[in-house]
PDB file of C-alpha atoms in Angstrom:
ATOM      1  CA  UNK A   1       2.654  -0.660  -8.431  1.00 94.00           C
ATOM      2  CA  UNK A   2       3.053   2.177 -10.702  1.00 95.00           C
ATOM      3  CA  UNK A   3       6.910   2.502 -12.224  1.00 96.00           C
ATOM      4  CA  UNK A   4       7.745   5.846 -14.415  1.00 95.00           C
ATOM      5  CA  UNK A   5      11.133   6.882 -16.282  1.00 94.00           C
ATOM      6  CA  UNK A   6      12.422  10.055 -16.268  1.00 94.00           C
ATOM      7  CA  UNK A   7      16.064  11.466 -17.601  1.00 90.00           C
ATOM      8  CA  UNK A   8      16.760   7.671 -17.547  1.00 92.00           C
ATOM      9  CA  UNK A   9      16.006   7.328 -13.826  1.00 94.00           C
ATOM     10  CA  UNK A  10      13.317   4.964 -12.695  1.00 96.00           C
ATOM     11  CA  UNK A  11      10.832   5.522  -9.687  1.00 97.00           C
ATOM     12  CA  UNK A  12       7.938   3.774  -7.955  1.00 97.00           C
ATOM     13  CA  UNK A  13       5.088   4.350  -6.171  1.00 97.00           C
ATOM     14  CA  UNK A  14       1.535   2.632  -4.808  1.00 97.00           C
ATOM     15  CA  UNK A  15      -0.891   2.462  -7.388  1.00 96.00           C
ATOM     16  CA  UNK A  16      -4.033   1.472  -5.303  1.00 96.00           C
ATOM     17  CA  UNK A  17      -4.868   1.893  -1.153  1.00 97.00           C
ATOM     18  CA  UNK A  18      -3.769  -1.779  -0.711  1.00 97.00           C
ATOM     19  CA  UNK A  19      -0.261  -1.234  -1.970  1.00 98.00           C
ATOM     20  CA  UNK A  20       0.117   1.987   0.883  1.00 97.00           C
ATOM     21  CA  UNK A  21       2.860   1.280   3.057  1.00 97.00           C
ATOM     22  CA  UNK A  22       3.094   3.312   6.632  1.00 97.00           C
ATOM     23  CA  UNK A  23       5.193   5.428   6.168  1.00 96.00           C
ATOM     24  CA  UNK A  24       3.239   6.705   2.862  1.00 97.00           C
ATOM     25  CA  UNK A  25       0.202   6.842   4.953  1.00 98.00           C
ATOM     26  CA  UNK A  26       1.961   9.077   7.647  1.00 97.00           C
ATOM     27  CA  UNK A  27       3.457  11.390   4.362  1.00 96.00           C
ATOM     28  CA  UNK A  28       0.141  11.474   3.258  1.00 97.00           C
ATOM     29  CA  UNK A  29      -2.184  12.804   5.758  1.00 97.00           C
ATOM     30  CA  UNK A  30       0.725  14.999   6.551  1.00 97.00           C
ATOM     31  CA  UNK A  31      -0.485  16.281   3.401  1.00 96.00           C
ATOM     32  CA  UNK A  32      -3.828  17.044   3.444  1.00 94.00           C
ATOM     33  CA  UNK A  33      -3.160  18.398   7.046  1.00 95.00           C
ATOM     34  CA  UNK A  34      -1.794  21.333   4.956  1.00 93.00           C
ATOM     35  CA  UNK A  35      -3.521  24.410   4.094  1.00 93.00           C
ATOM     36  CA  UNK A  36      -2.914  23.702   0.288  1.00 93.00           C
ATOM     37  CA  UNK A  37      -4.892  22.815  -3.094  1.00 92.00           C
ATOM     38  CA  UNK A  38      -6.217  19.583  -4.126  1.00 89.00           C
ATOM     39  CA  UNK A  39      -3.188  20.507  -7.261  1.00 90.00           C
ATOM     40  CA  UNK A  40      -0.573  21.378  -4.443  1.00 93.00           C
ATOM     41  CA  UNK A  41      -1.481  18.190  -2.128  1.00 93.00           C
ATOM     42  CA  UNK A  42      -0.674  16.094  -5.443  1.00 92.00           C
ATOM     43  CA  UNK A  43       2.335  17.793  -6.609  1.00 93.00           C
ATOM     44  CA  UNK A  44       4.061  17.038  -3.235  1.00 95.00           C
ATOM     45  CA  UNK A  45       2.164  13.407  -3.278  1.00 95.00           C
ATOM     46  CA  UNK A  46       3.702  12.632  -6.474  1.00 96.00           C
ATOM     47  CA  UNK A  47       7.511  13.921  -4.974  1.00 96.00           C
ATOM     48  CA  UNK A  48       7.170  12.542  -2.133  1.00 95.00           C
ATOM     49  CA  UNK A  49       5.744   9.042  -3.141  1.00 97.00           C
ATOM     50  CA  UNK A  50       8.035   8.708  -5.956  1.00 97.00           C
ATOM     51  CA  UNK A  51      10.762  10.060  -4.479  1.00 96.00           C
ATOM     52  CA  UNK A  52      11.539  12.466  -7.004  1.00 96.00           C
ATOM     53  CA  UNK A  53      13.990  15.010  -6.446  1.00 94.00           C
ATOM     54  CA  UNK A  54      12.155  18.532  -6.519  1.00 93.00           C
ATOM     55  CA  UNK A  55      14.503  20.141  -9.271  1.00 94.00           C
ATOM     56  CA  UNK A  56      13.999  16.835 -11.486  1.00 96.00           C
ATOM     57  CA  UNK A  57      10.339  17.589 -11.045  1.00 94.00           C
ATOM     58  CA  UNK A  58       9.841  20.996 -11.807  1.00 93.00           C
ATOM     59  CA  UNK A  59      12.062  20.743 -14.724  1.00 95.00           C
ATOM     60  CA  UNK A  60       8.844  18.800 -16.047  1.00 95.00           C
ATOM     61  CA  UNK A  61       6.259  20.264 -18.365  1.00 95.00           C
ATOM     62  CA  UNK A  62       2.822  20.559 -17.580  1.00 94.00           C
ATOM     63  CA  UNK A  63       1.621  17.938 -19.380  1.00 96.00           C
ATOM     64  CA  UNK A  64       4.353  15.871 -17.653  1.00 95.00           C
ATOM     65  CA  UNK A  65       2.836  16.678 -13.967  1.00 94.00           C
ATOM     66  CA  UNK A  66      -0.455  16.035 -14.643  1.00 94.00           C
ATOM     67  CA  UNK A  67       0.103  12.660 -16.273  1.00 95.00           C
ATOM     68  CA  UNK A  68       2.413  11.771 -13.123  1.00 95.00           C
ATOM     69  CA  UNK A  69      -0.295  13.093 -10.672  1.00 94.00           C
ATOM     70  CA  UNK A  70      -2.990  10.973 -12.893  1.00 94.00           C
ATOM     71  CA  UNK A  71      -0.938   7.580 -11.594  1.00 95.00           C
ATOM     72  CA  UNK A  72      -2.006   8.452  -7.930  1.00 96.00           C
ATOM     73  CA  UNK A  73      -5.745   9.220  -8.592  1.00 91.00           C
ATOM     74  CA  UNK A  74      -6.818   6.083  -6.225  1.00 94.00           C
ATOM     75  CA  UNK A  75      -5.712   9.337  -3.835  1.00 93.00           C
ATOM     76  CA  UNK A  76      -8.646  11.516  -4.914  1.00 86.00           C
ATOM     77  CA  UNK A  77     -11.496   8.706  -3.838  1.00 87.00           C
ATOM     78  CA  UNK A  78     -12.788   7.129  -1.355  1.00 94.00           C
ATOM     79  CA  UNK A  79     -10.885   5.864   1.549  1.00 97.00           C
ATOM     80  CA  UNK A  80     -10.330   2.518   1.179  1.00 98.00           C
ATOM     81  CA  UNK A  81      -7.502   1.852   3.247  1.00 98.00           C
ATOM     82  CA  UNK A  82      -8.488  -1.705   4.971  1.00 98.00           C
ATOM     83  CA  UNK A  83      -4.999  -3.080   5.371  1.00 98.00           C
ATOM     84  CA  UNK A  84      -4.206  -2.155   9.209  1.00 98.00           C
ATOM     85  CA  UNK A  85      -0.850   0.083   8.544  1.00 98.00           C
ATOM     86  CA  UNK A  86      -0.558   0.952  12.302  1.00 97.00           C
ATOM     87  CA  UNK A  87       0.323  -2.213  13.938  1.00 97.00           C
ATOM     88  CA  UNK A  88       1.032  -0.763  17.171  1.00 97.00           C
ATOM     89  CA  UNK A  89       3.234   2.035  19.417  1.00 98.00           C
ATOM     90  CA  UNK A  90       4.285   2.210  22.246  1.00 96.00           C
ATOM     91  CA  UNK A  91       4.102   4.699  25.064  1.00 95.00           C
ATOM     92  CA  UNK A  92       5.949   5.088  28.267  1.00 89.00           C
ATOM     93  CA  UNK A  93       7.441   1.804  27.965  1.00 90.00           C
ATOM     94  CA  UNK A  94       4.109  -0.209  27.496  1.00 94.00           C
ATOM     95  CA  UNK A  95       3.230  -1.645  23.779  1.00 97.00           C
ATOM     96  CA  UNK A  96       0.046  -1.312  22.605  1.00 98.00           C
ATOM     97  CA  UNK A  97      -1.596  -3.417  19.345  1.00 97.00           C
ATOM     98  CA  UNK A  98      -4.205  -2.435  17.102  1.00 98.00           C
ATOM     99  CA  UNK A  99      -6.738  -4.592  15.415  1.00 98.00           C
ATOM    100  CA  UNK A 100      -6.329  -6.981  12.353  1.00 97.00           C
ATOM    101  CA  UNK A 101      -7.274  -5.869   8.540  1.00 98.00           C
ATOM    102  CA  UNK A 102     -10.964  -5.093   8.237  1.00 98.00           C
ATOM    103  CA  UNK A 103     -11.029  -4.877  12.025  1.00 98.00           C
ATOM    104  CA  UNK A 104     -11.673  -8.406  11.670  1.00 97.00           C
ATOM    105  CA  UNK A 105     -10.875  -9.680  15.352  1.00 96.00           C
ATOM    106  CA  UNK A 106     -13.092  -6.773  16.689  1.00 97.00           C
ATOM    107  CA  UNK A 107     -16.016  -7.406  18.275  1.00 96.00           C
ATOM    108  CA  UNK A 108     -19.573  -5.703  17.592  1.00 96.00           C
ATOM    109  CA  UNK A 109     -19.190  -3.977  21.594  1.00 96.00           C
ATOM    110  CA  UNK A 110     -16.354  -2.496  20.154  1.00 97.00           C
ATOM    111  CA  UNK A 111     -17.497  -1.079  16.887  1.00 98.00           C
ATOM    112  CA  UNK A 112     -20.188   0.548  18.739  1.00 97.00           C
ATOM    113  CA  UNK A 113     -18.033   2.306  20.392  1.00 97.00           C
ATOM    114  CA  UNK A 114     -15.749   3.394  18.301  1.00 98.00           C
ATOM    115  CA  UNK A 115     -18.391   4.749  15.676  1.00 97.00           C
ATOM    116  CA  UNK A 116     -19.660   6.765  19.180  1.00 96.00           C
ATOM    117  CA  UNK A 117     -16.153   8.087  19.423  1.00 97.00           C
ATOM    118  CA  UNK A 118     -15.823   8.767  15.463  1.00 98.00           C
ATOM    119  CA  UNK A 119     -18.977  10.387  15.078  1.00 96.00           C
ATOM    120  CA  UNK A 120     -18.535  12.253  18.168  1.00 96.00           C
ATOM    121  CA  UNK A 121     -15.087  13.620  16.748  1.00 98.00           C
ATOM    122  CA  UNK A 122     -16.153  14.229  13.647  1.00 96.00           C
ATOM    123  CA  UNK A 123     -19.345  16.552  15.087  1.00 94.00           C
ATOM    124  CA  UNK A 124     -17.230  19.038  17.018  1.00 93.00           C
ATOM    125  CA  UNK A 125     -13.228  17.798  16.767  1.00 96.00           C
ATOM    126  CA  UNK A 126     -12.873  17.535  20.323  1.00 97.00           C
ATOM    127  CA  UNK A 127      -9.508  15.353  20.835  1.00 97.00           C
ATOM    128  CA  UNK A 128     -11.022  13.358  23.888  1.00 97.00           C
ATOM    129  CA  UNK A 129     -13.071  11.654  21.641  1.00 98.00           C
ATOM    130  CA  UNK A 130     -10.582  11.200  19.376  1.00 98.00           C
ATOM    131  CA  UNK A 131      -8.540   9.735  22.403  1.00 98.00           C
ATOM    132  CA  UNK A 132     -10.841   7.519  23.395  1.00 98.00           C
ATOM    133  CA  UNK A 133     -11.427   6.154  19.690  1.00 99.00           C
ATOM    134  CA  UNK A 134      -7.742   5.044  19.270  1.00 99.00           C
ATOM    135  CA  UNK A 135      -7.636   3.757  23.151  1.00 98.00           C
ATOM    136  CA  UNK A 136     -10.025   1.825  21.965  1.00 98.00           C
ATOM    137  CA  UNK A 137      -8.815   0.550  18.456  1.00 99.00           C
ATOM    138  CA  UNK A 138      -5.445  -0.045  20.793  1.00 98.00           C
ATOM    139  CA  UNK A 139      -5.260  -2.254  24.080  1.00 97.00           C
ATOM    140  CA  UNK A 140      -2.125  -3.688  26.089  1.00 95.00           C
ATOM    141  CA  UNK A 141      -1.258  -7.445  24.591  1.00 94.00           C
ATOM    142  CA  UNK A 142      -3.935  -9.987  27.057  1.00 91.00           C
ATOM    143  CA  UNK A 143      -2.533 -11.889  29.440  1.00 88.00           C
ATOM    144  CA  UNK A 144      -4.216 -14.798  28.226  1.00 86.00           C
ATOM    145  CA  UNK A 145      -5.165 -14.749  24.129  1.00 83.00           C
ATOM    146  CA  UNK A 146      -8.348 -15.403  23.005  1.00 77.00           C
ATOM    147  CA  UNK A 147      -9.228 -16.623  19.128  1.00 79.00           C
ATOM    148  CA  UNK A 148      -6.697 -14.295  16.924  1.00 83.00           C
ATOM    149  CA  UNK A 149      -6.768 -11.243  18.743  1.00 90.00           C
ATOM    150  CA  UNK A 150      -3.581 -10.425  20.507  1.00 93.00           C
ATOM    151  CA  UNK A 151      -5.484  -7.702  22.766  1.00 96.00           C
ATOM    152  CA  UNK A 152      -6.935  -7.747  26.283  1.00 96.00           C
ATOM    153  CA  UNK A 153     -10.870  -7.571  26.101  1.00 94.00           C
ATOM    154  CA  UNK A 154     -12.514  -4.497  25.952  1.00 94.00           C
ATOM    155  CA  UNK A 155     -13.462  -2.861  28.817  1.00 95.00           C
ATOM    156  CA  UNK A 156     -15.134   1.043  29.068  1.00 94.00           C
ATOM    157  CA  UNK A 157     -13.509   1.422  32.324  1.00 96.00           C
ATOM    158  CA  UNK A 158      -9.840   0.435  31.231  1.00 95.00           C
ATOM    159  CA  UNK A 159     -10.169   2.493  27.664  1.00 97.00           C
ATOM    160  CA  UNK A 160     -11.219   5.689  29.721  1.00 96.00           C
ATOM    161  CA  UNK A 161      -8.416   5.199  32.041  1.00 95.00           C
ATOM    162  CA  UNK A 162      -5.995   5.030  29.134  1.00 95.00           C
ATOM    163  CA  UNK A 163      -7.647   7.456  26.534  1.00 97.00           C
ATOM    164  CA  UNK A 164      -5.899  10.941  28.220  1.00 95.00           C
ATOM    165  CA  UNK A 165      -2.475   9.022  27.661  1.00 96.00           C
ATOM    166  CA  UNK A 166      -2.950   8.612  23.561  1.00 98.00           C
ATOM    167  CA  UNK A 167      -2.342  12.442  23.260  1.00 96.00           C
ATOM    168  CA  UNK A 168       1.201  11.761  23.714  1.00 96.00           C
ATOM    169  CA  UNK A 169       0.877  10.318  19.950  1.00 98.00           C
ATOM    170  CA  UNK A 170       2.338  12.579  17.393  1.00 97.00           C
ATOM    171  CA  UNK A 171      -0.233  14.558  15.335  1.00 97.00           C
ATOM    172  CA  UNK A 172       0.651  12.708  12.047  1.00 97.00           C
ATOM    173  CA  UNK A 173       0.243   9.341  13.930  1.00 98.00           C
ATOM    174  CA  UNK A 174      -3.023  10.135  15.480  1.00 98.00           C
ATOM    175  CA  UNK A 175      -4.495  11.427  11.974  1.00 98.00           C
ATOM    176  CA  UNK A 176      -2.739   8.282  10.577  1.00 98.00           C
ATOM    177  CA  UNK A 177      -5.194   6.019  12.838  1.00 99.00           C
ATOM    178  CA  UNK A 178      -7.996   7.815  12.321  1.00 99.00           C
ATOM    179  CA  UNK A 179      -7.726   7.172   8.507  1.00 98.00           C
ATOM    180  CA  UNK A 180      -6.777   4.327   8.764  1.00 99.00           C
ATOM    181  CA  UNK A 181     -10.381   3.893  10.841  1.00 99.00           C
ATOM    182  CA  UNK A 182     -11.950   5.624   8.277  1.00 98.00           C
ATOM    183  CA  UNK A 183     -11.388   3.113   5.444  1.00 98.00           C
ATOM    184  CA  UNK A 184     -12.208   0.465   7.301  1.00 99.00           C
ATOM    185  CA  UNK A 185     -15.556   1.778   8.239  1.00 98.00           C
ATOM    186  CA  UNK A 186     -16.177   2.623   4.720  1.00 98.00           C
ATOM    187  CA  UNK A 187     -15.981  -1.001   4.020  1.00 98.00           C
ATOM    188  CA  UNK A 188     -18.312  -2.321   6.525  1.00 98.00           C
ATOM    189  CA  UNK A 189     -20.703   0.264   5.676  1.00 97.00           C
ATOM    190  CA  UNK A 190     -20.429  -1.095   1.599  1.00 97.00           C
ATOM    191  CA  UNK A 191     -20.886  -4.406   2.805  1.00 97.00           C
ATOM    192  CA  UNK A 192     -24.042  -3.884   4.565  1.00 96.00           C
ATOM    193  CA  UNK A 193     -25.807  -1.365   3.387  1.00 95.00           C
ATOM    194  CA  UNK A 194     -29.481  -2.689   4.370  1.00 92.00           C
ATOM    195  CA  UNK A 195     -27.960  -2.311   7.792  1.00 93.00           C
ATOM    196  CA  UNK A 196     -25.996   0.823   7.274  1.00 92.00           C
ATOM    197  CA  UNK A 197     -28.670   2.581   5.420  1.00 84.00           C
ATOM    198  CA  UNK A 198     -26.731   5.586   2.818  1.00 75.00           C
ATOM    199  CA  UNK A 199     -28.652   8.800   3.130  1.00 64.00           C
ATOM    200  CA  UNK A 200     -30.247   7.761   6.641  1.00 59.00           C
ATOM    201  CA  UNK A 201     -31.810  10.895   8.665  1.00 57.00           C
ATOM    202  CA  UNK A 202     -29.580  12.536  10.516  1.00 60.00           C
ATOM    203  CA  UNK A 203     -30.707  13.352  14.263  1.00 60.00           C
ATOM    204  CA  UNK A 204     -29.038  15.766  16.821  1.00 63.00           C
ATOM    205  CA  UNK A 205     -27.807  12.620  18.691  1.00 66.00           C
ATOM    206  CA  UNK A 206     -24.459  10.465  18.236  1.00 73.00           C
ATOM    207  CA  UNK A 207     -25.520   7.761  16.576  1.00 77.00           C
ATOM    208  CA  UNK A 208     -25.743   4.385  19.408  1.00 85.00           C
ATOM    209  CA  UNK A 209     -25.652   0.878  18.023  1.00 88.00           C
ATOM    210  CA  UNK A 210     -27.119  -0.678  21.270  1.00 90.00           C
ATOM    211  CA  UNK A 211     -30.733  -0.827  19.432  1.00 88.00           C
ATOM    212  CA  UNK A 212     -29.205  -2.919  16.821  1.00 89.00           C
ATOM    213  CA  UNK A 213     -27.720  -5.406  19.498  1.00 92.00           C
ATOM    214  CA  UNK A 214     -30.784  -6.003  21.145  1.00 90.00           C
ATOM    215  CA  UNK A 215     -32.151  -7.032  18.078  1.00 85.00           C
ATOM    216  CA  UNK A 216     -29.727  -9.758  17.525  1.00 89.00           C
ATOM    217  CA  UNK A 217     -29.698 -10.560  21.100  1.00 89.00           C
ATOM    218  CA  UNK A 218     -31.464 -13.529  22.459  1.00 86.00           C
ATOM    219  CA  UNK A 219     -31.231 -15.463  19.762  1.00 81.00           C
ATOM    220  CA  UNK A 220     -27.900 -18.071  18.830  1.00 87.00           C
ATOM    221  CA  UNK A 221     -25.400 -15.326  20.427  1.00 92.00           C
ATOM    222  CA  UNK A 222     -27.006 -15.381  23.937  1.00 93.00           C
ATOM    223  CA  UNK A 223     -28.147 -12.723  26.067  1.00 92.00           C
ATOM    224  CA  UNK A 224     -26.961  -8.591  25.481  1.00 93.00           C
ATOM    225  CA  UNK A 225     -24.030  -8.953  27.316  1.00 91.00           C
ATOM    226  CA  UNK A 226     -22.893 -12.204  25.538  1.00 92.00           C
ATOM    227  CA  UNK A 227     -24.195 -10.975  22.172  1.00 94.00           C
ATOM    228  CA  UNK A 228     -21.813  -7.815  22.535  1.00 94.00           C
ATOM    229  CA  UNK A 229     -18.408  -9.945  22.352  1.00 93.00           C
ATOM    230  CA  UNK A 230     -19.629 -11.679  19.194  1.00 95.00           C
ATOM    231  CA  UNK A 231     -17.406 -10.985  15.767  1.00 95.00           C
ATOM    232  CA  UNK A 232     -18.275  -7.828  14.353  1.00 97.00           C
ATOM    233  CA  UNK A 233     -18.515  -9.554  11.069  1.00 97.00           C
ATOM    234  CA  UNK A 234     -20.376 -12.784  12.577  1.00 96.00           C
ATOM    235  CA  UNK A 235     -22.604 -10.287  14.276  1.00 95.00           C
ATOM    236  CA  UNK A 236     -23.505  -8.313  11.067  1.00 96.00           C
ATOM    237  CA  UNK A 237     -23.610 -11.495   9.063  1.00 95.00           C
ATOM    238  CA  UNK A 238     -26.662 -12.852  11.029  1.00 93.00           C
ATOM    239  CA  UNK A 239     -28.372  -9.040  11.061  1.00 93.00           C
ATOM    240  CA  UNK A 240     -28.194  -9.058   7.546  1.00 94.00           C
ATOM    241  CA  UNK A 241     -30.133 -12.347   7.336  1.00 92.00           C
ATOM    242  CA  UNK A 242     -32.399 -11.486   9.614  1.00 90.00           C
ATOM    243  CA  UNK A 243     -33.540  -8.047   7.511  1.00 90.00           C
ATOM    244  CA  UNK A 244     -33.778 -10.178   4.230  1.00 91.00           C
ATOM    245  CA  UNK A 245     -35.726 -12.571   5.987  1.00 87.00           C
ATOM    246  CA  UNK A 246     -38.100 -10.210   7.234  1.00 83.00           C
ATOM    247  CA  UNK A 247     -38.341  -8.339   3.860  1.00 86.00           C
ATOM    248  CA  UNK A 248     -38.836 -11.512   1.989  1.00 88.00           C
ATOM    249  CA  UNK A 249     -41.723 -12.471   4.256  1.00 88.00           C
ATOM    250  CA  UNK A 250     -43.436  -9.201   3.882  1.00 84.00           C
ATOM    251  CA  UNK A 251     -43.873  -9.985   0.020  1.00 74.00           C
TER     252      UNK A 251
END
C-alpha cells in the first residue's frame, strides 16, 4: 500500500492489482471510459485513489505530480486483476454470484464459452455478447451446492434466457466485469502458454475451444460431455502434460 504526505496530511492508495478494492475498480474504468490522455487518466487516478482534494493537488509542482502518478504505475501494465472484486448483484429481486479468484471453481465448458463471448465482443463490441459473457460468469445460487461453487451448473439454454436481462447493469459495472475477466484470462493464458500459444495465427473465426476438449476427452475425465464439467485448472493441468509428453517423445 502506497502512503504519501502532503501539507502534513497523509493519504493512501493500492500499490499493486491485488490491493484494488471495488470500488477503485469501478473509479477506474470509469476512467479510461473517458475520452482523455494516458497524463489526464492518471491525474484523476491519483485524486481519486488518494483522495486528494483537487485544490491540494494542483497546488503541486510538476515534479510533485509525476512522482505521485509514478506510485500507481502497476496502472499502466498489464491487467492483472485476479482477485474476483465483483462478488455478485442483484437484479429484479434475484441475486446473482460470480466465480471465485482465478475463476478457480469454473469449469473448462465454461471458459470456452466465455472466451467465445470475449472474443466475440472484443471483434465488433456488440453488447449481446457482452451479455451473454457476464450471464455466464454470473448464475442464480444452486439449489443444491456442488464442490466450492455457490452457482447452479452451467447451462447454454438458462445463460441465453438470462443474458438480455444483464443490460440492466450500470455501464461502469458491466466494464467493471469485463476487466475484471480480462485479468483473469491474462493469467491463465501466462500459465499455459504451450496451450495458449502468444502470437498464434489469427483466423476470421471466434476462436472455439471444443477441439481442445476432445483431446482431453476419453481419457481419466470420461467422455466429452463429462470431460466439459472438469476444473478449468484440473482440465488444463492434464493438457499441459499431455503436450510435454508428446514433445518429449518426439526427441
Amino acid at each position: 500500500m502506497n502512503t504519501i504526505s502532503i501539507a502534513g496530511q497523509s493519504f493512501k492508495a493500492p500499490s499493486s492489482w491485488e490491493e484494488l478494492t471495488y470500488k477503485q475498480l469501478l473509479m477506474w474504468v470509469k476512467i479510461i471510459s473517458k475520452d482523455i490522455t494516458l497524463d489526464e487518466a492518471f491525474s484523476v487516478a491519483v485524486v481519486v485513489f488518494y483522495g486528494i482534494p483537487k485544490k491540494l493537488f494542483f497546488s503541486l509542482n510538476p515534479v510533485q505530480k509525476f512522482e505521485l502518478k509514478e506510485t500507481l504505475t502497476f496502472l499502466y501494465g498489464e491487467n492483472k486483476l485476479v482477485t474476483w472484486l465483483v462478488p455478485f448483484f442483484q437484479i429484479r429481486f434475484r441475486k446473482y454470484t460470480g466465480p471465485e479468484n482465478r475463476l478457480s471453481n469454473s469449469t473448462i465448458k465454461e471458459f470456452r464459452h466465455t472466451e467465445m463471448y470475449y472474443n466475440a465482443y472484443n471483434r465488433n463490441k456488440n453488447p449481446k455478447f457482452l451479455d451473454l459473457l457476464i450471464a455466464t460468469l454470473y448464475r442464480p445460487k444452486a439449489k443444491v451446492l456442488q464442490g466450492n461453487d455457490l452457482r447452479e451448473p452451467f447451462s447454454e439454454i438458462r445463460i441465453r434466457s438470462k443474458a438480455s436481462s444483464m443490460r440492466n447493469l450500470s455501464n461502469p459495472l458491466r466494464s467493471a466485469i469485463l476487466f475484471n475477466y480480462e485479468g483473469c484470462r491474462n493469467f491463465i493464458f501466462k500459465k499455459y502458454p504451450m496451450i495458449f500459444k502468444p502470437g498464434a495465427k489469427k483466423s476470421d473465426a471466434i476462436p472455439d475451444m471444443e477441439d481442445l476438449i476432445k483431446t482431453v476427452a476419453g481419457a481419466k475425465f470420461g467422455n466429452f460431455n463429462e470431460t466439459e464439467t472438469t476444473g478449468i485448472y484440473l482440465f488444463l493441468d492434464d493438457l499441459k502434460d499431455k503436450i510435454e509428453e508428446y514433445e518429449r517423445n518426439q526427441k
